[in-house]
Coordinates of C-alpha atoms and ligand atoms in Angstrom, one line a residue:
M25 CA 125.7 93.4 104.1
E26 CA 128.2 91.1 105.7
V27 CA 127.0 87.8 104.6
T28 CA 128.6 84.9 103.0
P29 CA 128.3 84.5 99.1
N30 CA 128.9 80.9 99.4
H31 CA 125.9 79.2 98.1
T32 CA 126.8 75.5 99.5
Q33 CA 123.6 74.3 101.0
T34 CA 121.3 72.0 99.1
V35 CA 117.5 72.5 99.6
A36 CA 114.3 70.9 98.4
G37 CA 111.6 73.3 97.4
W38 CA 109.0 74.0 94.8
A39 CA 109.3 76.4 91.9
A40 CA 107.5 77.8 88.8
M41 CA 109.5 77.0 85.7
N42 CA 107.2 79.1 83.4
E43 CA 104.1 81.1 83.3
S44 CA 101.8 78.0 83.3
G45 CA 100.5 79.0 86.9
K46 CA 101.9 75.8 88.5
V47 CA 105.2 74.8 90.5
E48 CA 107.2 71.5 90.8
P49 CA 109.8 70.2 93.0
F50 CA 113.0 72.0 92.7
V51 CA 116.3 71.4 94.3
F52 CA 118.7 74.4 94.8
K53 CA 121.3 75.8 96.8
R54 CA 121.1 78.5 99.5
R55 CA 124.2 80.4 101.1
E56 CA 126.0 78.8 104.0
N57 CA 124.8 80.3 107.4
G58 CA 127.1 83.6 107.9
V59 CA 128.0 85.2 111.1
D60 CA 124.9 87.5 110.9
D61 CA 122.5 84.8 109.6
V62 CA 120.0 82.6 111.3
T63 CA 119.0 79.2 109.5
I64 CA 115.4 78.2 109.9
K65 CA 113.7 74.8 109.4
V66 CA 110.6 76.2 107.6
Q67 CA 107.3 74.9 109.0
Y68 CA 104.7 76.7 107.2
C69 CA 104.4 79.1 104.4
G70 CA 101.3 81.3 103.4
M71 CA 100.1 81.6 99.7
C72 CA 100.0 85.4 99.0
H73 CA 98.1 86.4 95.7
T74 CA 101.5 88.2 95.1
D75 CA 102.9 84.5 94.8
L76 CA 100.4 84.0 92.2
H77 CA 101.0 87.1 90.3
F78 CA 104.8 86.3 90.3
I79 CA 104.1 82.8 89.2
Q80 CA 102.0 83.8 86.4
N81 CA 104.5 86.6 85.3
D82 CA 101.5 89.0 85.6
W83 CA 103.9 91.9 86.1
G84 CA 106.5 90.8 83.6
I85 CA 109.3 90.7 86.0
T86 CA 109.5 87.1 87.0
M87 CA 112.9 85.4 87.0
Y88 CA 112.4 81.7 86.5
P89 CA 113.0 79.2 88.2
L90 CA 110.7 81.2 91.0
V91 CA 110.6 79.8 94.4
P92 CA 107.8 81.8 95.8
G93 CA 106.7 82.3 99.4
H94 CA 107.1 85.4 101.8
E95 CA 104.8 84.4 104.7
I96 CA 107.3 82.0 106.6
T97 CA 107.2 80.6 109.9
G98 CA 109.5 78.0 111.5
V99 CA 112.0 77.2 114.2
V100 CA 115.6 78.3 114.2
T101 CA 118.3 75.4 113.6
K102 CA 121.5 77.5 113.5
V103 CA 122.8 81.0 114.5
G104 CA 125.7 82.9 113.3
S105 CA 128.4 84.2 116.0
N106 CA 127.2 87.7 115.7
V107 CA 123.6 87.0 116.5
S108 CA 122.5 87.7 119.9
G109 CA 118.8 87.9 119.7
F110 CA 117.8 84.3 118.6
R111 CA 118.6 80.8 119.8
V112 CA 118.3 77.4 118.3
G113 CA 114.6 76.3 118.8
D114 CA 113.1 79.9 118.7
R115 CA 109.8 80.3 116.7
V116 CA 110.5 82.8 114.2
G117 CA 109.0 84.3 111.0
V118 CA 110.4 85.8 107.7
G119 CA 108.3 88.2 105.5
C120 CA 108.8 89.9 102.4
I121 CA 112.3 91.3 102.7
A122 CA 115.6 89.4 102.5
A123 CA 118.0 92.4 102.8
S124 CA 118.3 96.1 102.5
C125 CA 121.3 98.5 102.7
L126 CA 121.0 99.1 106.5
Y127 CA 122.3 102.7 106.3
C128 CA 120.1 104.8 104.4
D129 CA 117.6 107.1 106.2
H130 CA 114.8 104.6 105.7
C131 CA 116.8 101.8 107.1
R132 CA 117.8 103.8 109.9
R133 CA 114.1 104.4 110.7
S134 CA 113.3 100.6 110.3
E135 CA 111.4 101.4 107.0
E136 CA 113.8 98.8 105.4
N137 CA 110.8 98.3 103.0
Y138 CA 111.5 101.7 101.4
C139 CA 115.1 101.3 101.2
D140 CA 116.0 101.8 97.3
K141 CA 118.2 98.7 97.8
V142 CA 115.5 96.5 99.2
T143 CA 115.8 92.8 98.2
L144 CA 112.8 90.7 98.4
T145 CA 112.5 87.3 99.8
Y146 CA 112.2 85.7 96.5
N147 CA 112.6 87.1 92.8
G148 CA 115.1 89.7 94.4
V149 CA 118.7 90.1 93.5
F150 CA 120.9 89.6 96.3
W151 CA 124.0 91.8 96.7
D152 CA 126.2 88.9 95.4
G153 CA 124.3 88.7 92.3
S154 CA 122.1 85.6 93.2
V155 CA 118.5 85.5 92.8
T156 CA 116.6 85.0 96.1
Y157 CA 114.3 82.1 96.7
G158 CA 111.3 82.1 99.1
G159 CA 109.6 79.9 101.7
Y160 CA 108.1 77.2 99.4
S161 CA 111.1 75.3 100.5
R162 CA 112.1 73.1 103.5
M163 CA 115.0 75.5 104.9
L164 CA 116.0 79.1 104.6
V165 CA 118.9 81.4 105.5
A166 CA 118.1 84.8 106.9
H167 CA 119.8 87.9 108.0
K168 CA 119.2 88.4 111.5
R169 CA 117.6 91.8 110.9
F170 CA 115.0 90.5 108.6
L171 CA 113.8 87.9 111.2
V172 CA 110.9 88.2 113.8
R173 CA 109.8 86.3 116.7
V174 CA 106.4 84.8 116.6
P175 CA 104.8 85.0 120.2
D176 CA 104.3 81.9 122.0
T177 CA 100.6 82.2 122.1
L178 CA 100.3 82.1 118.3
P179 CA 100.1 78.9 116.4
L180 CA 102.8 78.9 113.6
D181 CA 100.4 77.9 110.8
A182 CA 97.6 80.6 111.5
A183 CA 100.3 83.2 112.3
A184 CA 102.3 82.8 108.9
P185 CA 100.1 84.9 106.8
L186 CA 100.7 87.9 109.3
L187 CA 104.3 88.1 107.9
C188 CA 102.7 89.6 104.7
A189 CA 99.1 90.0 104.6
G190 CA 99.1 91.1 108.3
I191 CA 101.9 93.7 108.2
T192 CA 100.7 95.0 104.8
V193 CA 97.4 96.3 106.2
Y194 CA 98.8 96.9 109.6
S195 CA 101.4 99.7 108.6
P196 CA 98.9 101.8 106.7
M197 CA 96.4 101.5 109.4
K198 CA 98.8 102.9 111.9
H199 CA 100.3 105.4 109.4
H200 CA 97.0 106.8 108.8
G201 CA 95.8 107.0 112.3
M202 CA 93.1 104.4 112.1
L203 CA 94.4 102.4 115.1
R204 CA 93.9 105.6 117.0
S205 CA 90.4 106.3 115.9
P206 CA 88.0 104.2 117.7
G207 CA 84.5 104.7 116.5
G208 CA 85.9 105.6 113.1
S209 CA 84.6 103.8 109.9
L210 CA 86.7 101.6 107.7
G211 CA 85.8 100.1 104.3
V212 CA 87.8 96.9 103.4
V213 CA 87.4 96.2 99.6
G214 CA 88.1 92.6 98.7
L215 CA 87.6 90.1 101.4
G216 CA 90.6 87.6 100.7
G217 CA 94.1 87.1 102.6
L218 CA 94.9 90.8 103.3
G219 CA 91.2 91.9 103.6
H220 CA 90.2 89.5 106.3
V221 CA 93.2 90.5 108.3
A222 CA 92.2 94.2 107.9
V223 CA 88.7 93.4 109.3
K224 CA 90.2 91.6 112.4
F225 CA 92.7 94.5 113.1
A226 CA 89.9 97.1 112.8
K227 CA 87.7 95.4 115.1
A228 CA 90.5 94.8 117.6
F229 CA 91.0 98.8 117.6
G230 CA 87.2 99.6 117.8
L231 CA 86.6 100.7 114.4
R232 CA 83.2 100.1 112.6
V233 CA 84.0 98.0 109.5
T234 CA 82.2 97.6 106.1
V235 CA 83.3 94.9 103.9
I236 CA 82.9 95.7 100.3
S237 CA 82.8 92.5 98.1
T238 CA 81.9 90.8 94.8
S239 CA 81.0 87.5 96.8
P240 CA 77.6 87.7 98.5
A241 CA 78.3 84.3 99.8
K242 CA 81.0 85.8 102.3
E243 CA 78.5 88.1 103.9
K244 CA 77.4 85.7 106.7
E245 CA 81.0 84.7 107.7
A246 CA 82.2 88.4 107.5
K247 CA 79.7 89.4 110.0
E248 CA 79.4 86.3 112.3
R249 CA 83.2 85.0 112.2
L250 CA 85.1 88.1 111.5
G251 CA 82.9 90.7 113.2
A252 CA 82.3 93.0 110.3
D253 CA 79.5 95.5 111.0
H254 CA 78.2 95.9 107.5
F255 CA 78.5 94.0 104.2
V256 CA 78.0 95.7 100.7
V257 CA 78.0 93.7 97.5
S258 CA 80.0 96.1 95.1
T259 CA 78.1 95.1 92.0
D260 CA 74.8 96.2 93.5
Q261 CA 74.5 99.9 92.8
K262 CA 71.7 100.5 95.3
Q263 CA 73.7 99.1 98.1
M264 CA 76.8 101.0 97.0
Q265 CA 74.8 104.3 96.7
A266 CA 73.2 103.8 100.2
M267 CA 76.8 103.8 101.5
E268 CA 78.1 107.0 99.8
R269 CA 79.9 109.6 102.1
S270 CA 79.7 107.2 105.0
L271 CA 83.5 106.1 105.6
D272 CA 86.4 107.8 107.1
Y273 CA 88.9 105.3 105.5
V274 CA 89.0 102.7 102.8
I275 CA 91.8 99.8 102.2
D276 CA 91.6 98.3 98.7
T277 CA 92.8 94.6 98.4
V278 CA 91.4 93.9 95.0
S279 CA 93.9 91.8 93.2
A280 CA 92.2 92.3 89.7
K281 CA 91.7 95.6 87.7
H282 CA 88.9 97.8 88.9
S283 CA 87.7 101.4 89.2
L284 CA 88.5 103.5 92.3
G285 CA 85.5 105.8 91.4
P286 CA 82.6 104.0 93.0
I287 CA 84.7 103.2 96.1
L288 CA 86.0 106.9 96.5
E289 CA 82.2 107.7 96.6
L290 CA 81.8 105.9 99.9
L291 CA 84.4 108.2 101.6
K292 CA 83.4 111.1 103.5
V293 CA 84.7 114.5 102.4
N294 CA 88.5 114.4 103.3
G295 CA 88.3 110.7 103.4
K296 CA 91.4 108.4 102.9
L297 CA 91.8 105.4 100.4
V298 CA 94.9 103.2 100.9
L299 CA 95.6 101.0 97.9
V300 CA 97.6 98.0 98.8
A301 CA 96.5 95.8 96.0
A302 CA 98.7 95.3 93.1
P303 CA 96.7 94.4 89.8
D304 CA 98.6 93.7 86.5
Q305 CA 96.7 96.6 85.0
P306 CA 96.4 100.2 86.2
V307 CA 93.4 100.8 88.3
E308 CA 90.9 103.5 87.2
L309 CA 91.1 106.9 89.0
P310 CA 88.3 109.2 87.8
S311 CA 89.0 112.6 89.0
F312 CA 85.4 113.9 90.1
P313 CA 85.0 111.7 93.2
L314 CA 88.4 112.8 94.1
I315 CA 87.9 116.5 93.7
F316 CA 84.1 116.7 94.9
G317 CA 85.1 115.1 98.1
K318 CA 88.7 116.5 98.6
R319 CA 89.7 112.7 99.0
T320 CA 93.1 111.3 99.1
V321 CA 94.6 108.2 97.4
S322 CA 97.6 106.6 98.8
G323 CA 99.7 103.5 98.5
S324 CA 101.7 101.2 101.0
M325 CA 104.2 98.2 100.6
T326 CA 104.4 95.7 103.5
G327 CA 106.2 97.3 106.4
G328 CA 109.4 97.7 108.3
M329 CA 110.9 95.2 110.5
K330 CA 110.2 96.9 114.0
E331 CA 106.6 97.5 112.8
T332 CA 106.3 93.7 111.8
Q333 CA 107.5 92.7 115.3
E334 CA 105.1 95.1 116.9
M335 CA 102.3 93.9 114.8
L336 CA 103.2 90.1 115.7
D337 CA 103.4 91.1 119.5
L338 CA 99.8 92.9 119.2
C339 CA 98.5 89.9 117.6
G340 CA 99.9 87.8 120.5
K341 CA 98.2 90.0 122.8
H342 CA 94.8 90.3 121.2
N343 CA 95.1 86.8 119.9
I344 CA 94.7 87.8 116.3
T345 CA 95.4 84.9 113.9
C346 CA 94.3 84.2 110.2
D347 CA 91.7 82.0 109.0
I348 CA 93.5 79.4 107.1
E349 CA 93.2 76.4 104.9
L350 CA 96.2 74.2 105.4
V351 CA 97.5 72.6 102.3
S352 CA 100.0 69.5 102.1
T353 CA 103.1 70.1 99.7
D354 CA 101.3 67.8 97.1
G355 CA 98.3 70.3 97.1
I356 CA 100.1 73.5 96.2
N357 CA 98.9 73.6 92.5
E358 CA 95.3 72.8 93.4
A359 CA 95.6 75.7 95.9
L360 CA 97.0 78.0 93.4
A361 CA 94.2 77.2 91.0
R362 CA 91.5 78.0 93.6
L363 CA 93.3 81.0 94.6
A364 CA 93.1 82.2 90.9
R365 CA 89.4 81.7 90.8
N366 CA 88.9 83.6 94.4
D367 CA 88.1 80.3 96.1
V368 CA 89.7 80.5 99.5
R369 CA 88.7 81.2 102.9
Y370 CA 90.8 83.2 103.5
R371 CA 94.4 82.1 103.1
F372 CA 96.1 78.9 102.1
V373 CA 99.1 78.0 104.1
I374 CA 101.4 75.3 103.0
D375 CA 102.3 72.6 105.8
I376 CA 105.9 72.6 104.6
A377 CA 107.2 70.2 107.3
G378 CA 104.3 68.0 107.0
D379 CA 103.6 68.1 110.7
S380 CA 99.9 68.6 110.4
N381 CA 97.1 66.7 108.9
S382 CA 96.6 69.1 105.9
K383 CA 93.2 68.8 104.1
L384 CA 94.2 69.6 100.6
Ligands
NAP6 P1 93.3 87.2 97.7 O1 93.4 86.7 98.8 O2 93.2 86.7 96.3 O3 92.1 88.4 97.8 C1 91.9 89.3 96.8 C2 90.3 89.7 96.9 O4 90.1 90.5 95.9 C3 89.3 88.5 96.7 O5 89.1 87.8 97.9 C4 88.1 89.1 96.2 O6 87.4 89.5 97.3 C5 88.5 90.3 95.6 N1 88.7 90.0 94.0 C6 89.4 89.1 93.4 N2 89.2 89.2 92.0 C7 88.2 90.1 91.7 C8 87.8 90.8 90.8 N3 87.9 90.2 89.4 N4 87.0 91.9 90.8 C9 86.6 92.4 92.0 N5 87.2 91.7 93.2 C10 88.1 90.8 93.1 O7 94.6 88.3 97.5 P2 95.7 88.8 98.8 O8 96.6 87.9 99.0 O9 94.8 89.4 99.7 O10 96.3 90.1 97.9 C11 95.4 91.1 97.5 C12 96.3 92.0 96.4 O11 97.2 92.6 97.3 C13 97.1 91.3 95.3 O12 97.1 92.1 94.3 C14 98.5 91.2 96.0 O13 99.4 91.1 95.1 C15 98.7 92.7 96.7 N6 99.6 92.6 97.8 C16 100.3 93.8 98.0 C17 101.0 93.9 99.1 C18 101.8 95.3 99.3 O14 102.9 95.2 99.8 N7 101.0 96.4 99.0 C19 101.3 93.0 99.9 C20 100.7 91.5 99.8 C21 99.7 91.7 98.7 P3 85.8 89.4 97.3 O15 85.3 88.1 96.9 O16 85.3 89.8 98.6 O17 85.2 90.4 96.1
ZN7 ZN1 102.3 88.8 100.2

């Protein structure tokens, strides 16, 4: 990629220094704004469970200091001379990807997320050898290819989680034809950041939605606020058995180790389960519910850039935003602790620029 290797700009952010599960103020350098780059004043950054996995080194791949954050919205402050689509003042978003090769078959099809040279927005190794730092920071330099527009109708805070949670569920829903199956039935396992957006997309496209949750307290909101048709408590065997062979599709967003067996039983014959969650331990995949129902299990990782823009435009059209709890930069550690104990409705978003009256 034709971007400058000169890391000359000083930026204030928040970083995890070790596996303690906390972040602290951290000053670091970003590259100068190259000809293909756009500089953004970060306004908001969503707190994805992936941030927590990385902060705690759940997957054993964290490079400290780690500046997390890949659900970033903000305003353009600088554009390089090769950039035509963006202007100073534009409302933009950055998701999970900082760079890819731009030339392989996947990149040509705008499946940059599946490029084998993909560099993630944080904890990635950039082409010049530097480690990428994410959106828990006041300013970001992005290559123009990895930047999207936030429609004017969407608020920058409640739109921020669409950059990861939104595209991560939208992409497999589109790929597996769910968005063209009005009347079809979808089960959403785990009603957190990803799960609650999946419910909203599914309802916007006319699917019948069953939430499968460990939290009975979420039932009322799931139905009344998010529009879910059914709610099943996954630890209640009777409720689970009553739902067997009833669903066309399932999206699994459970961040902790679990068995896919009882979930697969909920699928009709030939039903499809998409695993987007990334627990630190392998999930259990018993063969009987697979073979007796000719069922399919697949995975999916975020989405490509064209698809991300398409998803945001659809959200603008259907007025889909995330249900968020706004967090001040002083409240990040408290929010991380609450995220770890599954106490969030349904996404924390950090008010990086401090423009709003954050509650935490
Ligand atoms: P989240 O907001 O914490 O939601 C996860 C949900 O899983 C919780 O709300 C909870 O739902 C359920 N859950 C949590 N602990 C559980 C346990 N011990 N047993 C059963 N259920 C449990 O997380 P998120 O941000 O949506 O992310 C979910 C997962 O997707 C994470 O592993 C994350 O790393 C991964 N992810 C993957 C991609 C990708 O590209 N594939 C992108 C983003 C995130 P209930 O209370 O309803 O049970
Ligand atoms: Zn994420």
